[in-house]
């Protein structure tokens, strides 16, 4: 899964990137408009994989991973400049929009003062404007094709016009009610405002335990009810991410932070995207596989290998909790908790699956 970190410059994107990845990319107080993107891959924390690895002692334990990308900030009203960012993030599964709430006189704000709601609106509009541009280019292309005698796809044309109307009302496509066919038919256009988004308020150290943040959250929720909102203090989270593992928890406890923001964010993205994990176990490898909720067993099998999908016979399934309660597969079998499921079985989060197949 690829998650793009965006926002205005100096909102704390790179600080957030460091907090999320434990890396140490530079965070200058001056906005940078050039440079290379930061890319970091992190494991999705999953206690189940740790526990199952203790039991199976496999040669390898493989967690699901997330790739984070952090690049220059978006600039209000500069589509040409923003396209540099959009080209990099248009295939992202989710966008994390970092919004500055922290105050710091020595760190300039590209729009002069701290105003989270305005900043959110600004970035939303930049995504929407870029999509309007895409829609217009697509319509032009369709027109040219028609002149050249190519028969236009009427249903796509109609849909694009509807999307244009929607965008012109300054609404993001993630709030458009697509049918699943429509979604497939426009996928190639790689719209930006369609990408599911999380807002992360980057708050100051002084706001960690204040009510002030809840007020801001409520205000944002009113305007953007469909966007999940998190808050964290980027600077502190970045310091925590760089501590050795055994020092992290005491530090978090001290600050009355329940869990690192990086965990919470991943959880939020999984929920927002309707993602779950199923698990395969064995002496060679214990591994988490990320899929959409309710994926049929046969499609989940294809995630591992197309041969397993093609030659699918049955899935042997047990829930993680049942397995842990019993301790081993033999007992699970005897108790009838290891079920045989067919192709259409909707896979559940934490299912431990062994696929039987034949090619
Ligand atoms: N006080 C404070 N400063 C922060 C926080 N997050 C970022 N900064 C500072 O803001 C500046 C810009 O941060 P950076 O992450 O590089 O912003 P970017 O341009 O969005 O990538 C740096 O000097 C950071 O130290 C925060 O939560 N609190
Ligand atoms: Mg940066």
GROMACS .gro file of C-alpha atoms and ligand atoms in nm:
model
  388
    1UNK     CA    1   0.000   0.000   0.000
    2UNK     CA    2   0.126   0.343  -0.092
    3UNK     CA    3   0.041   0.645   0.121
    4UNK     CA    4   0.124   0.995   0.003
    5UNK     CA    5   0.190   1.267   0.257
    6UNK     CA    6   0.077   1.605   0.128
    7UNK     CA    7  -0.005   1.951   0.253
    8UNK     CA    8   0.124   2.303   0.236
    9UNK     CA    9   0.493   2.358   0.282
   10UNK     CA   10   0.612   2.389   0.640
   11UNK     CA   11   0.306   2.207   0.770
   12UNK     CA   12   0.530   1.932   0.902
   13UNK     CA   13   0.507   1.678   0.621
   14UNK     CA   14   0.865   1.564   0.648
   15UNK     CA   15   0.841   1.567   1.026
   16UNK     CA   16   0.536   1.341   0.991
   17UNK     CA   17   0.723   1.125   0.742
   18UNK     CA   18   1.001   1.078   0.995
   19UNK     CA   19   0.749   1.005   1.270
   20UNK     CA   20   0.578   0.743   1.054
   21UNK     CA   21   0.890   0.573   0.924
   22UNK     CA   22   1.148   0.626   1.197
   23UNK     CA   23   1.376   0.771   0.930
   24UNK     CA   24   1.557   1.100   0.960
   25UNK     CA   25   1.493   1.313   0.654
   26UNK     CA   26   1.588   1.679   0.682
   27UNK     CA   27   1.326   1.923   0.809
   28UNK     CA   28   1.458   2.272   0.733
   29UNK     CA   29   1.269   2.573   0.866
   30UNK     CA   30   1.256   2.717   0.515
   31UNK     CA   31   1.009   2.570   0.269
   32UNK     CA   32   1.184   2.362   0.006
   33UNK     CA   33   1.042   2.366  -0.344
   34UNK     CA   34   1.284   2.129  -0.510
   35UNK     CA   35   1.474   1.820  -0.405
   36UNK     CA   36   1.402   1.452  -0.414
   37UNK     CA   37   1.098   1.282  -0.262
   38UNK     CA   38   1.145   1.090   0.062
   39UNK     CA   39   1.032   0.731   0.041
   40UNK     CA   40   1.013   0.491   0.334
   41UNK     CA   41   0.870   0.143   0.375
   42UNK     CA   42   0.740   0.033   0.715
   43UNK     CA   43   0.594  -0.285   0.854
   44UNK     CA   44   0.231  -0.280   0.955
   45UNK     CA   45   0.244  -0.361   1.326
   46UNK     CA   46   0.059  -0.687   1.384
   47UNK     CA   47   0.079  -0.868   1.717
   48UNK     CA   48  -0.076  -1.175   1.558
   49UNK     CA   49   0.226  -1.225   1.334
   50UNK     CA   50   0.457  -1.198   1.635
   51UNK     CA   51   0.252  -1.447   1.834
   52UNK     CA   52   0.221  -1.697   1.548
   53UNK     CA   53   0.594  -1.667   1.481
   54UNK     CA   54   0.658  -1.766   1.843
   55UNK     CA   55   0.448  -2.076   1.786
   56UNK     CA   56   0.574  -2.178   1.440
   57UNK     CA   57   0.932  -2.049   1.467
   58UNK     CA   58   0.937  -1.995   1.090
   59UNK     CA   59   1.248  -1.911   0.888
   60UNK     CA   60   1.083  -1.585   0.800
   61UNK     CA   61   0.808  -1.362   0.940
   62UNK     CA   62   0.658  -1.125   0.690
   63UNK     CA   63   0.444  -0.830   0.787
   64UNK     CA   64   0.227  -0.628   0.553
   65UNK     CA   65   0.408  -0.311   0.450
   66UNK     CA   66   0.324   0.047   0.374
   67UNK     CA   67   0.523   0.276   0.153
   68UNK     CA   68   0.517   0.639   0.258
   69UNK     CA   69   0.604   0.916   0.016
   70UNK     CA   70   0.682   1.272   0.119
   71UNK     CA   71   0.759   1.545  -0.126
   72UNK     CA   72   0.746   1.923  -0.162
   73UNK     CA   73   0.435   2.106  -0.046
   74UNK     CA   74   0.142   2.200  -0.265
   75UNK     CA   75   0.121   2.563  -0.365
   76UNK     CA   76  -0.204   2.755  -0.370
   77UNK     CA   77  -0.309   2.834  -0.726
   78UNK     CA   78  -0.007   2.689  -0.904
   79UNK     CA   79  -0.124   2.384  -1.096
   80UNK     CA   80   0.199   2.362  -1.294
   81UNK     CA   81   0.410   2.341  -0.980
   82UNK     CA   82   0.161   2.108  -0.811
   83UNK     CA   83   0.169   1.868  -1.104
   84UNK     CA   84   0.520   1.770  -0.995
   85UNK     CA   85   0.365   1.641  -0.675
   86UNK     CA   86   0.053   1.498  -0.838
   87UNK     CA   87   0.253   1.292  -1.086
   88UNK     CA   88   0.420   1.123  -0.794
   89UNK     CA   89   0.110   1.060  -0.585
   90UNK     CA   90  -0.164   0.989  -0.839
   91UNK     CA   91  -0.133   0.613  -0.789
   92UNK     CA   92  -0.137   0.635  -0.408
   93UNK     CA   93  -0.393   0.428  -0.217
   94UNK     CA   94  -0.445   0.704   0.037
   95UNK     CA   95  -0.344   1.062   0.102
   96UNK     CA   96  -0.239   1.187   0.441
   97UNK     CA   97  -0.296   1.558   0.451
   98UNK     CA   98  -0.078   1.721   0.715
   99UNK     CA   99  -0.230   2.044   0.844
  100UNK     CA  100  -0.034   2.288   1.051
  101UNK     CA  101  -0.178   2.377   1.389
  102UNK     CA  102   0.149   2.423   1.578
  103UNK     CA  103   0.271   2.777   1.630
  104UNK     CA  104   0.631   2.867   1.578
  105UNK     CA  105   0.733   3.216   1.477
  106UNK     CA  106   1.055   3.101   1.318
  107UNK     CA  107   0.877   2.863   1.081
  108UNK     CA  108   0.698   3.065   0.814
  109UNK     CA  109   0.350   2.972   0.691
  110UNK     CA  110   0.298   2.998   0.314
  111UNK     CA  111  -0.045   3.156   0.373
  112UNK     CA  112   0.087   3.384   0.649
  113UNK     CA  113  -0.108   3.267   0.956
  114UNK     CA  114  -0.232   2.952   1.127
  115UNK     CA  115  -0.578   2.859   0.999
  116UNK     CA  116  -0.637   2.485   0.968
  117UNK     CA  117  -0.978   2.498   0.801
  118UNK     CA  118  -0.855   2.737   0.534
  119UNK     CA  119  -0.550   2.518   0.470
  120UNK     CA  120  -0.767   2.209   0.432
  121UNK     CA  121  -0.992   2.391   0.189
  122UNK     CA  122  -0.687   2.514  -0.004
  123UNK     CA  123  -0.547   2.165  -0.054
  124UNK     CA  124  -0.891   2.020  -0.135
  125UNK     CA  125  -0.931   2.283  -0.405
  126UNK     CA  126  -0.589   2.213  -0.555
  127UNK     CA  127  -0.685   1.846  -0.591
  128UNK     CA  128  -1.021   1.943  -0.738
  129UNK     CA  129  -0.866   2.192  -0.983
  130UNK     CA  130  -0.622   1.929  -1.102
  131UNK     CA  131  -0.914   1.692  -1.160
  132UNK     CA  132  -1.107   1.956  -1.353
  133UNK     CA  133  -0.800   1.986  -1.573
  134UNK     CA  134  -0.800   1.608  -1.623
  135UNK     CA  135  -1.169   1.606  -1.708
  136UNK     CA  136  -1.130   1.886  -1.960
  137UNK     CA  137  -0.836   1.717  -2.128
  138UNK     CA  138  -1.033   1.394  -2.147
  139UNK     CA  139  -1.329   1.572  -2.305
  140UNK     CA  140  -1.101   1.739  -2.560
  141UNK     CA  141  -0.947   1.405  -2.643
  142UNK     CA  142  -1.291   1.250  -2.691
  143UNK     CA  143  -1.388   1.537  -2.920
  144UNK     CA  144  -1.073   1.491  -3.131
  145UNK     CA  145  -1.131   1.117  -3.156
  146UNK     CA  146  -1.485   1.179  -3.270
  147UNK     CA  147  -1.362   1.411  -3.546
  148UNK     CA  148  -1.123   1.140  -3.656
  149UNK     CA  149  -1.418   0.909  -3.692
  150UNK     CA  150  -1.373   0.702  -3.378
  151UNK     CA  151  -1.704   0.615  -3.222
  152UNK     CA  152  -1.730   0.783  -2.882
  153UNK     CA  153  -1.807   0.584  -2.570
  154UNK     CA  154  -2.138   0.749  -2.482
  155UNK     CA  155  -2.158   0.621  -2.127
  156UNK     CA  156  -1.806   0.739  -2.044
  157UNK     CA  157  -1.879   1.077  -2.203
  158UNK     CA  158  -2.192   1.116  -1.994
  159UNK     CA  159  -2.011   1.019  -1.678
  160UNK     CA  160  -1.724   1.258  -1.741
  161UNK     CA  161  -1.970   1.544  -1.788
  162UNK     CA  162  -2.136   1.453  -1.459
  163UNK     CA  163  -1.800   1.446  -1.286
  164UNK     CA  164  -1.715   1.784  -1.430
  165UNK     CA  165  -2.035   1.932  -1.287
  166UNK     CA  166  -1.958   1.777  -0.952
  167UNK     CA  167  -1.602   1.911  -0.949
  168UNK     CA  168  -1.714   2.256  -1.057
  169UNK     CA  169  -1.925   2.263  -0.740
  170UNK     CA  170  -1.589   2.226  -0.563
  171UNK     CA  171  -1.670   1.878  -0.443
  172UNK     CA  172  -1.409   1.604  -0.423
  173UNK     CA  173  -1.472   1.290  -0.630
  174UNK     CA  174  -1.428   1.069  -0.325
  175UNK     CA  175  -1.778   1.190  -0.232
  176UNK     CA  176  -1.927   1.103  -0.572
  177UNK     CA  177  -2.155   0.799  -0.571
  178UNK     CA  178  -1.985   0.579  -0.829
  179UNK     CA  179  -2.118   0.242  -0.934
  180UNK     CA  180  -1.850  -0.026  -0.939
  181UNK     CA  181  -1.855  -0.029  -1.322
  182UNK     CA  182  -1.811   0.347  -1.331
  183UNK     CA  183  -1.517   0.323  -1.094
  184UNK     CA  184  -1.347   0.073  -1.320
  185UNK     CA  185  -1.417   0.277  -1.632
  186UNK     CA  186  -1.249   0.593  -1.496
  187UNK     CA  187  -0.963   0.428  -1.312
  188UNK     CA  188  -0.720   0.497  -1.596
  189UNK     CA  189  -0.772   0.872  -1.558
  190UNK     CA  190  -0.610   0.866  -1.212
  191UNK     CA  191  -0.812   1.138  -1.048
  192UNK     CA  192  -0.666   1.292  -0.735
  193UNK     CA  193  -0.968   1.404  -0.537
  194UNK     CA  194  -1.097   1.048  -0.553
  195UNK     CA  195  -0.810   0.913  -0.342
  196UNK     CA  196  -0.927   0.845   0.014
  197UNK     CA  197  -0.781   1.100   0.248
  198UNK     CA  198  -0.698   1.134   0.617
  199UNK     CA  199  -0.640   1.470   0.777
  200UNK     CA  200  -0.359   1.482   1.031
  201UNK     CA  201  -0.351   1.792   1.245
  202UNK     CA  202   0.005   1.866   1.340
  203UNK     CA  203  -0.038   2.025   1.679
  204UNK     CA  204   0.207   2.201   1.904
  205UNK     CA  205   0.357   2.044   2.214
  206UNK     CA  206   0.149   2.282   2.425
  207UNK     CA  207  -0.177   2.156   2.272
  208UNK     CA  208  -0.123   1.789   2.352
  209UNK     CA  209  -0.375   1.782   2.633
  210UNK     CA  210  -0.592   2.079   2.546
  211UNK     CA  211  -0.958   2.106   2.439
  212UNK     CA  212  -0.859   2.348   2.171
  213UNK     CA  213  -0.789   2.062   1.930
  214UNK     CA  214  -1.134   1.911   1.973
  215UNK     CA  215  -1.289   2.242   1.878
  216UNK     CA  216  -1.083   2.252   1.561
  217UNK     CA  217  -1.170   1.890   1.483
  218UNK     CA  218  -1.540   1.956   1.521
  219UNK     CA  219  -1.522   2.255   1.295
  220UNK     CA  220  -1.348   2.048   1.027
  221UNK     CA  221  -1.589   1.757   1.069
  222UNK     CA  222  -1.882   1.986   0.997
  223UNK     CA  223  -1.735   2.084   0.664
  224UNK     CA  224  -1.576   1.749   0.571
  225UNK     CA  225  -1.785   1.478   0.737
  226UNK     CA  226  -1.640   1.199   0.524
  227UNK     CA  227  -1.272   1.261   0.602
  228UNK     CA  228  -1.121   1.095   0.912
  229UNK     CA  229  -0.924   1.336   1.129
  230UNK     CA  230  -0.630   1.253   1.354
  231UNK     CA  231  -0.404   1.480   1.550
  232UNK     CA  232  -0.049   1.443   1.667
  233UNK     CA  233   0.250   1.645   1.761
  234UNK     CA  234   0.481   1.575   1.472
  235UNK     CA  235   0.790   1.694   1.647
  236UNK     CA  236   0.742   1.471   1.952
  237UNK     CA  237   0.628   1.172   1.745
  238UNK     CA  238   0.938   1.207   1.532
  239UNK     CA  239   1.156   1.197   1.843
  240UNK     CA  240   0.969   0.892   1.971
  241UNK     CA  241   1.006   0.714   1.638
  242UNK     CA  242   1.381   0.753   1.662
  243UNK     CA  243   1.411   0.607   2.012
  244UNK     CA  244   1.524   0.249   2.062
  245UNK     CA  245   1.214   0.024   2.100
  246UNK     CA  246   1.246  -0.030   2.476
  247UNK     CA  247   1.248   0.344   2.545
  248UNK     CA  248   0.939   0.423   2.341
  249UNK     CA  249   0.665   0.312   2.578
  250UNK     CA  250   0.790   0.497   2.890
  251UNK     CA  251   0.820   0.812   2.682
  252UNK     CA  252   0.464   0.771   2.548
  253UNK     CA  253   0.332   0.703   2.900
  254UNK     CA  254   0.501   1.017   3.026
  255UNK     CA  255   0.319   1.225   2.769
  256UNK     CA  256  -0.010   1.038   2.815
  257UNK     CA  257  -0.005   0.928   2.452
  258UNK     CA  258  -0.178   0.589   2.413
  259UNK     CA  259   0.011   0.463   2.115
  260UNK     CA  260   0.244   0.610   1.855
  261UNK     CA  261   0.062   0.811   1.590
  262UNK     CA  262   0.212   0.583   1.328
  263UNK     CA  263   0.001   0.289   1.456
  264UNK     CA  264  -0.316   0.492   1.478
  265UNK     CA  265  -0.268   0.627   1.128
  266UNK     CA  266  -0.220   0.283   0.976
  267UNK     CA  267  -0.528   0.160   1.157
  268UNK     CA  268  -0.729   0.456   1.029
  269UNK     CA  269  -0.611   0.395   0.672
  270UNK     CA  270  -0.702   0.027   0.693
  271UNK     CA  271  -1.049   0.114   0.817
  272UNK     CA  272  -1.099   0.388   0.563
  273UNK     CA  273  -0.990   0.164   0.276
  274UNK     CA  274  -1.182  -0.136   0.409
  275UNK     CA  275  -0.865  -0.341   0.436
  276UNK     CA  276  -0.806  -0.651   0.647
  277UNK     CA  277  -0.531  -0.910   0.677
  278UNK     CA  278  -0.542  -1.283   0.645
  279UNK     CA  279  -0.251  -1.493   0.758
  280UNK     CA  280  -0.064  -1.793   0.626
  281UNK     CA  281   0.145  -2.003   0.864
  282UNK     CA  282   0.408  -2.271   0.830
  283UNK     CA  283   0.765  -2.362   0.913
  284UNK     CA  284   0.898  -2.156   0.626
  285UNK     CA  285   0.700  -1.841   0.675
  286UNK     CA  286   0.435  -1.673   0.884
  287UNK     CA  287   0.291  -1.397   0.678
  288UNK     CA  288   0.021  -1.130   0.672
  289UNK     CA  289  -0.159  -1.056   0.344
  290UNK     CA  290  -0.358  -0.739   0.295
  291UNK     CA  291  -0.688  -0.760   0.110
  292UNK     CA  292  -1.020  -0.576   0.091
  293UNK     CA  293  -1.282  -0.680   0.343
  294UNK     CA  294  -1.505  -0.965   0.216
  295UNK     CA  295  -1.271  -1.064  -0.066
  296UNK     CA  296  -1.381  -1.410  -0.186
  297UNK     CA  297  -1.139  -1.685  -0.084
  298UNK     CA  298  -1.042  -1.761  -0.442
  299UNK     CA  299  -0.937  -1.400  -0.505
  300UNK     CA  300  -0.746  -1.390  -0.176
  301UNK     CA  301  -0.564  -1.701  -0.295
  302UNK     CA  302  -0.458  -1.513  -0.607
  303UNK     CA  303  -0.288  -1.259  -0.386
  304UNK     CA  304  -0.037  -1.531  -0.295
  305UNK     CA  305   0.000  -1.681  -0.641
  306UNK     CA  306  -0.209  -1.692  -0.957
  307UNK     CA  307  -0.161  -2.072  -0.966
  308UNK     CA  308  -0.336  -2.104  -0.631
  309UNK     CA  309  -0.626  -1.898  -0.761
  310UNK     CA  310  -0.644  -2.100  -1.083
  311UNK     CA  311  -0.623  -2.438  -0.919
  312UNK     CA  312  -0.826  -2.347  -0.610
  313UNK     CA  313  -0.993  -2.647  -0.445
  314UNK     CA  314  -1.073  -2.545  -0.089
  315UNK     CA  315  -0.956  -2.308   0.181
  316UNK     CA  316  -0.885  -2.448   0.526
  317UNK     CA  317  -0.974  -2.164   0.758
  318UNK     CA  318  -0.952  -2.094   1.128
  319UNK     CA  319  -0.982  -1.759   1.298
  320UNK     CA  320  -0.674  -1.633   1.476
  321UNK     CA  321  -0.857  -1.618   1.809
  322UNK     CA  322  -0.980  -1.977   1.783
  323UNK     CA  323  -0.635  -2.096   1.692
  324UNK     CA  324  -0.468  -1.917   1.981
  325UNK     CA  325  -0.731  -2.049   2.224
  326UNK     CA  326  -0.653  -2.406   2.115
  327UNK     CA  327  -0.282  -2.370   2.059
  328UNK     CA  328  -0.234  -2.602   1.760
  329UNK     CA  329  -0.389  -2.713   1.433
  330UNK     CA  330  -0.437  -3.075   1.536
  331UNK     CA  331  -0.669  -2.984   1.824
  332UNK     CA  332  -0.844  -2.731   1.601
  333UNK     CA  333  -0.914  -3.005   1.348
  334UNK     CA  334  -1.043  -3.244   1.614
  335UNK     CA  335  -1.272  -2.977   1.757
  336UNK     CA  336  -1.402  -2.897   1.411
  337UNK     CA  337  -1.285  -2.537   1.424
  338UNK     CA  338  -1.069  -2.574   1.117
  339UNK     CA  339  -1.335  -2.523   0.850
  340UNK     CA  340  -1.330  -2.606   0.483
  341UNK     CA  341  -1.452  -2.312   0.278
  342UNK     CA  342  -1.524  -2.275  -0.093
  343UNK     CA  343  -1.432  -2.017  -0.353
  344UNK     CA  344  -1.688  -1.758  -0.253
  345UNK     CA  345  -1.619  -1.758   0.120
  346UNK     CA  346  -1.571  -1.393   0.226
  347UNK     CA  347  -1.234  -1.383   0.403
  348UNK     CA  348  -1.237  -1.227   0.751
  349UNK     CA  349  -0.973  -1.026   0.930
  350UNK     CA  350  -0.734  -1.258   1.110
  351UNK     CA  351  -0.834  -1.573   0.923
  352UNK     CA  352  -0.549  -1.821   0.915
  353UNK     CA  353  -0.579  -1.989   0.579
  354UNK     CA  354  -0.424  -2.287   0.408
  355UNK     CA  355  -0.527  -2.306   0.043
  356UNK     CA  356  -0.561  -2.644  -0.118
  357UNK     CA  357  -0.505  -2.623  -0.488
  358UNK     CA  358  -0.415  -2.829  -0.787
  359UNK     CA  359  -0.256  -2.710  -1.111
  360LIG     N1  360   0.704   2.335   1.724
  360LIG     C1  361   0.680   2.247   1.628
  360LIG     N2  362   0.750   2.258   1.515
  360LIG     C2  363   0.727   2.170   1.416
  360LIG     C3  364   0.632   2.065   1.430
  360LIG     N3  365   0.629   1.995   1.316
  360LIG     C4  366   0.721   2.052   1.233
  360LIG     N4  367   0.780   2.158   1.294
  360LIG     C5  368   0.886   2.243   1.238
  360LIG     O1  369   0.844   2.302   1.118
  360LIG     C6  370   0.951   2.307   1.025
  360LIG     C7  371   0.907   2.247   0.895
  360LIG     O2  372   0.878   2.110   0.915
  360LIG     P1  373   0.884   2.008   0.794
  360LIG     O3  374   0.843   1.876   0.846
  360LIG     O4  375   1.015   2.017   0.723
  360LIG     O5  376   0.768   2.068   0.700
  360LIG     P2  377   0.731   2.034   0.549
  360LIG     O6  378   0.775   2.147   0.468
  360LIG     O7  379   0.582   2.025   0.550
  360LIG     O8  380   0.796   1.904   0.514
  360LIG     C8  381   1.068   2.234   1.089
  360LIG     O9  382   1.156   2.330   1.140
  360LIG     C9  383   1.003   2.154   1.200
  360LIG    O10  384   1.091   2.135   1.308
  360LIG    C10  385   0.560   2.055   1.554
  360LIG    O11  386   0.476   1.966   1.574
  360LIG     N5  387   0.587   2.150   1.649
  361LIG    MG1  388   0.935   1.858   0.362
   0.00000   0.00000   0.00000
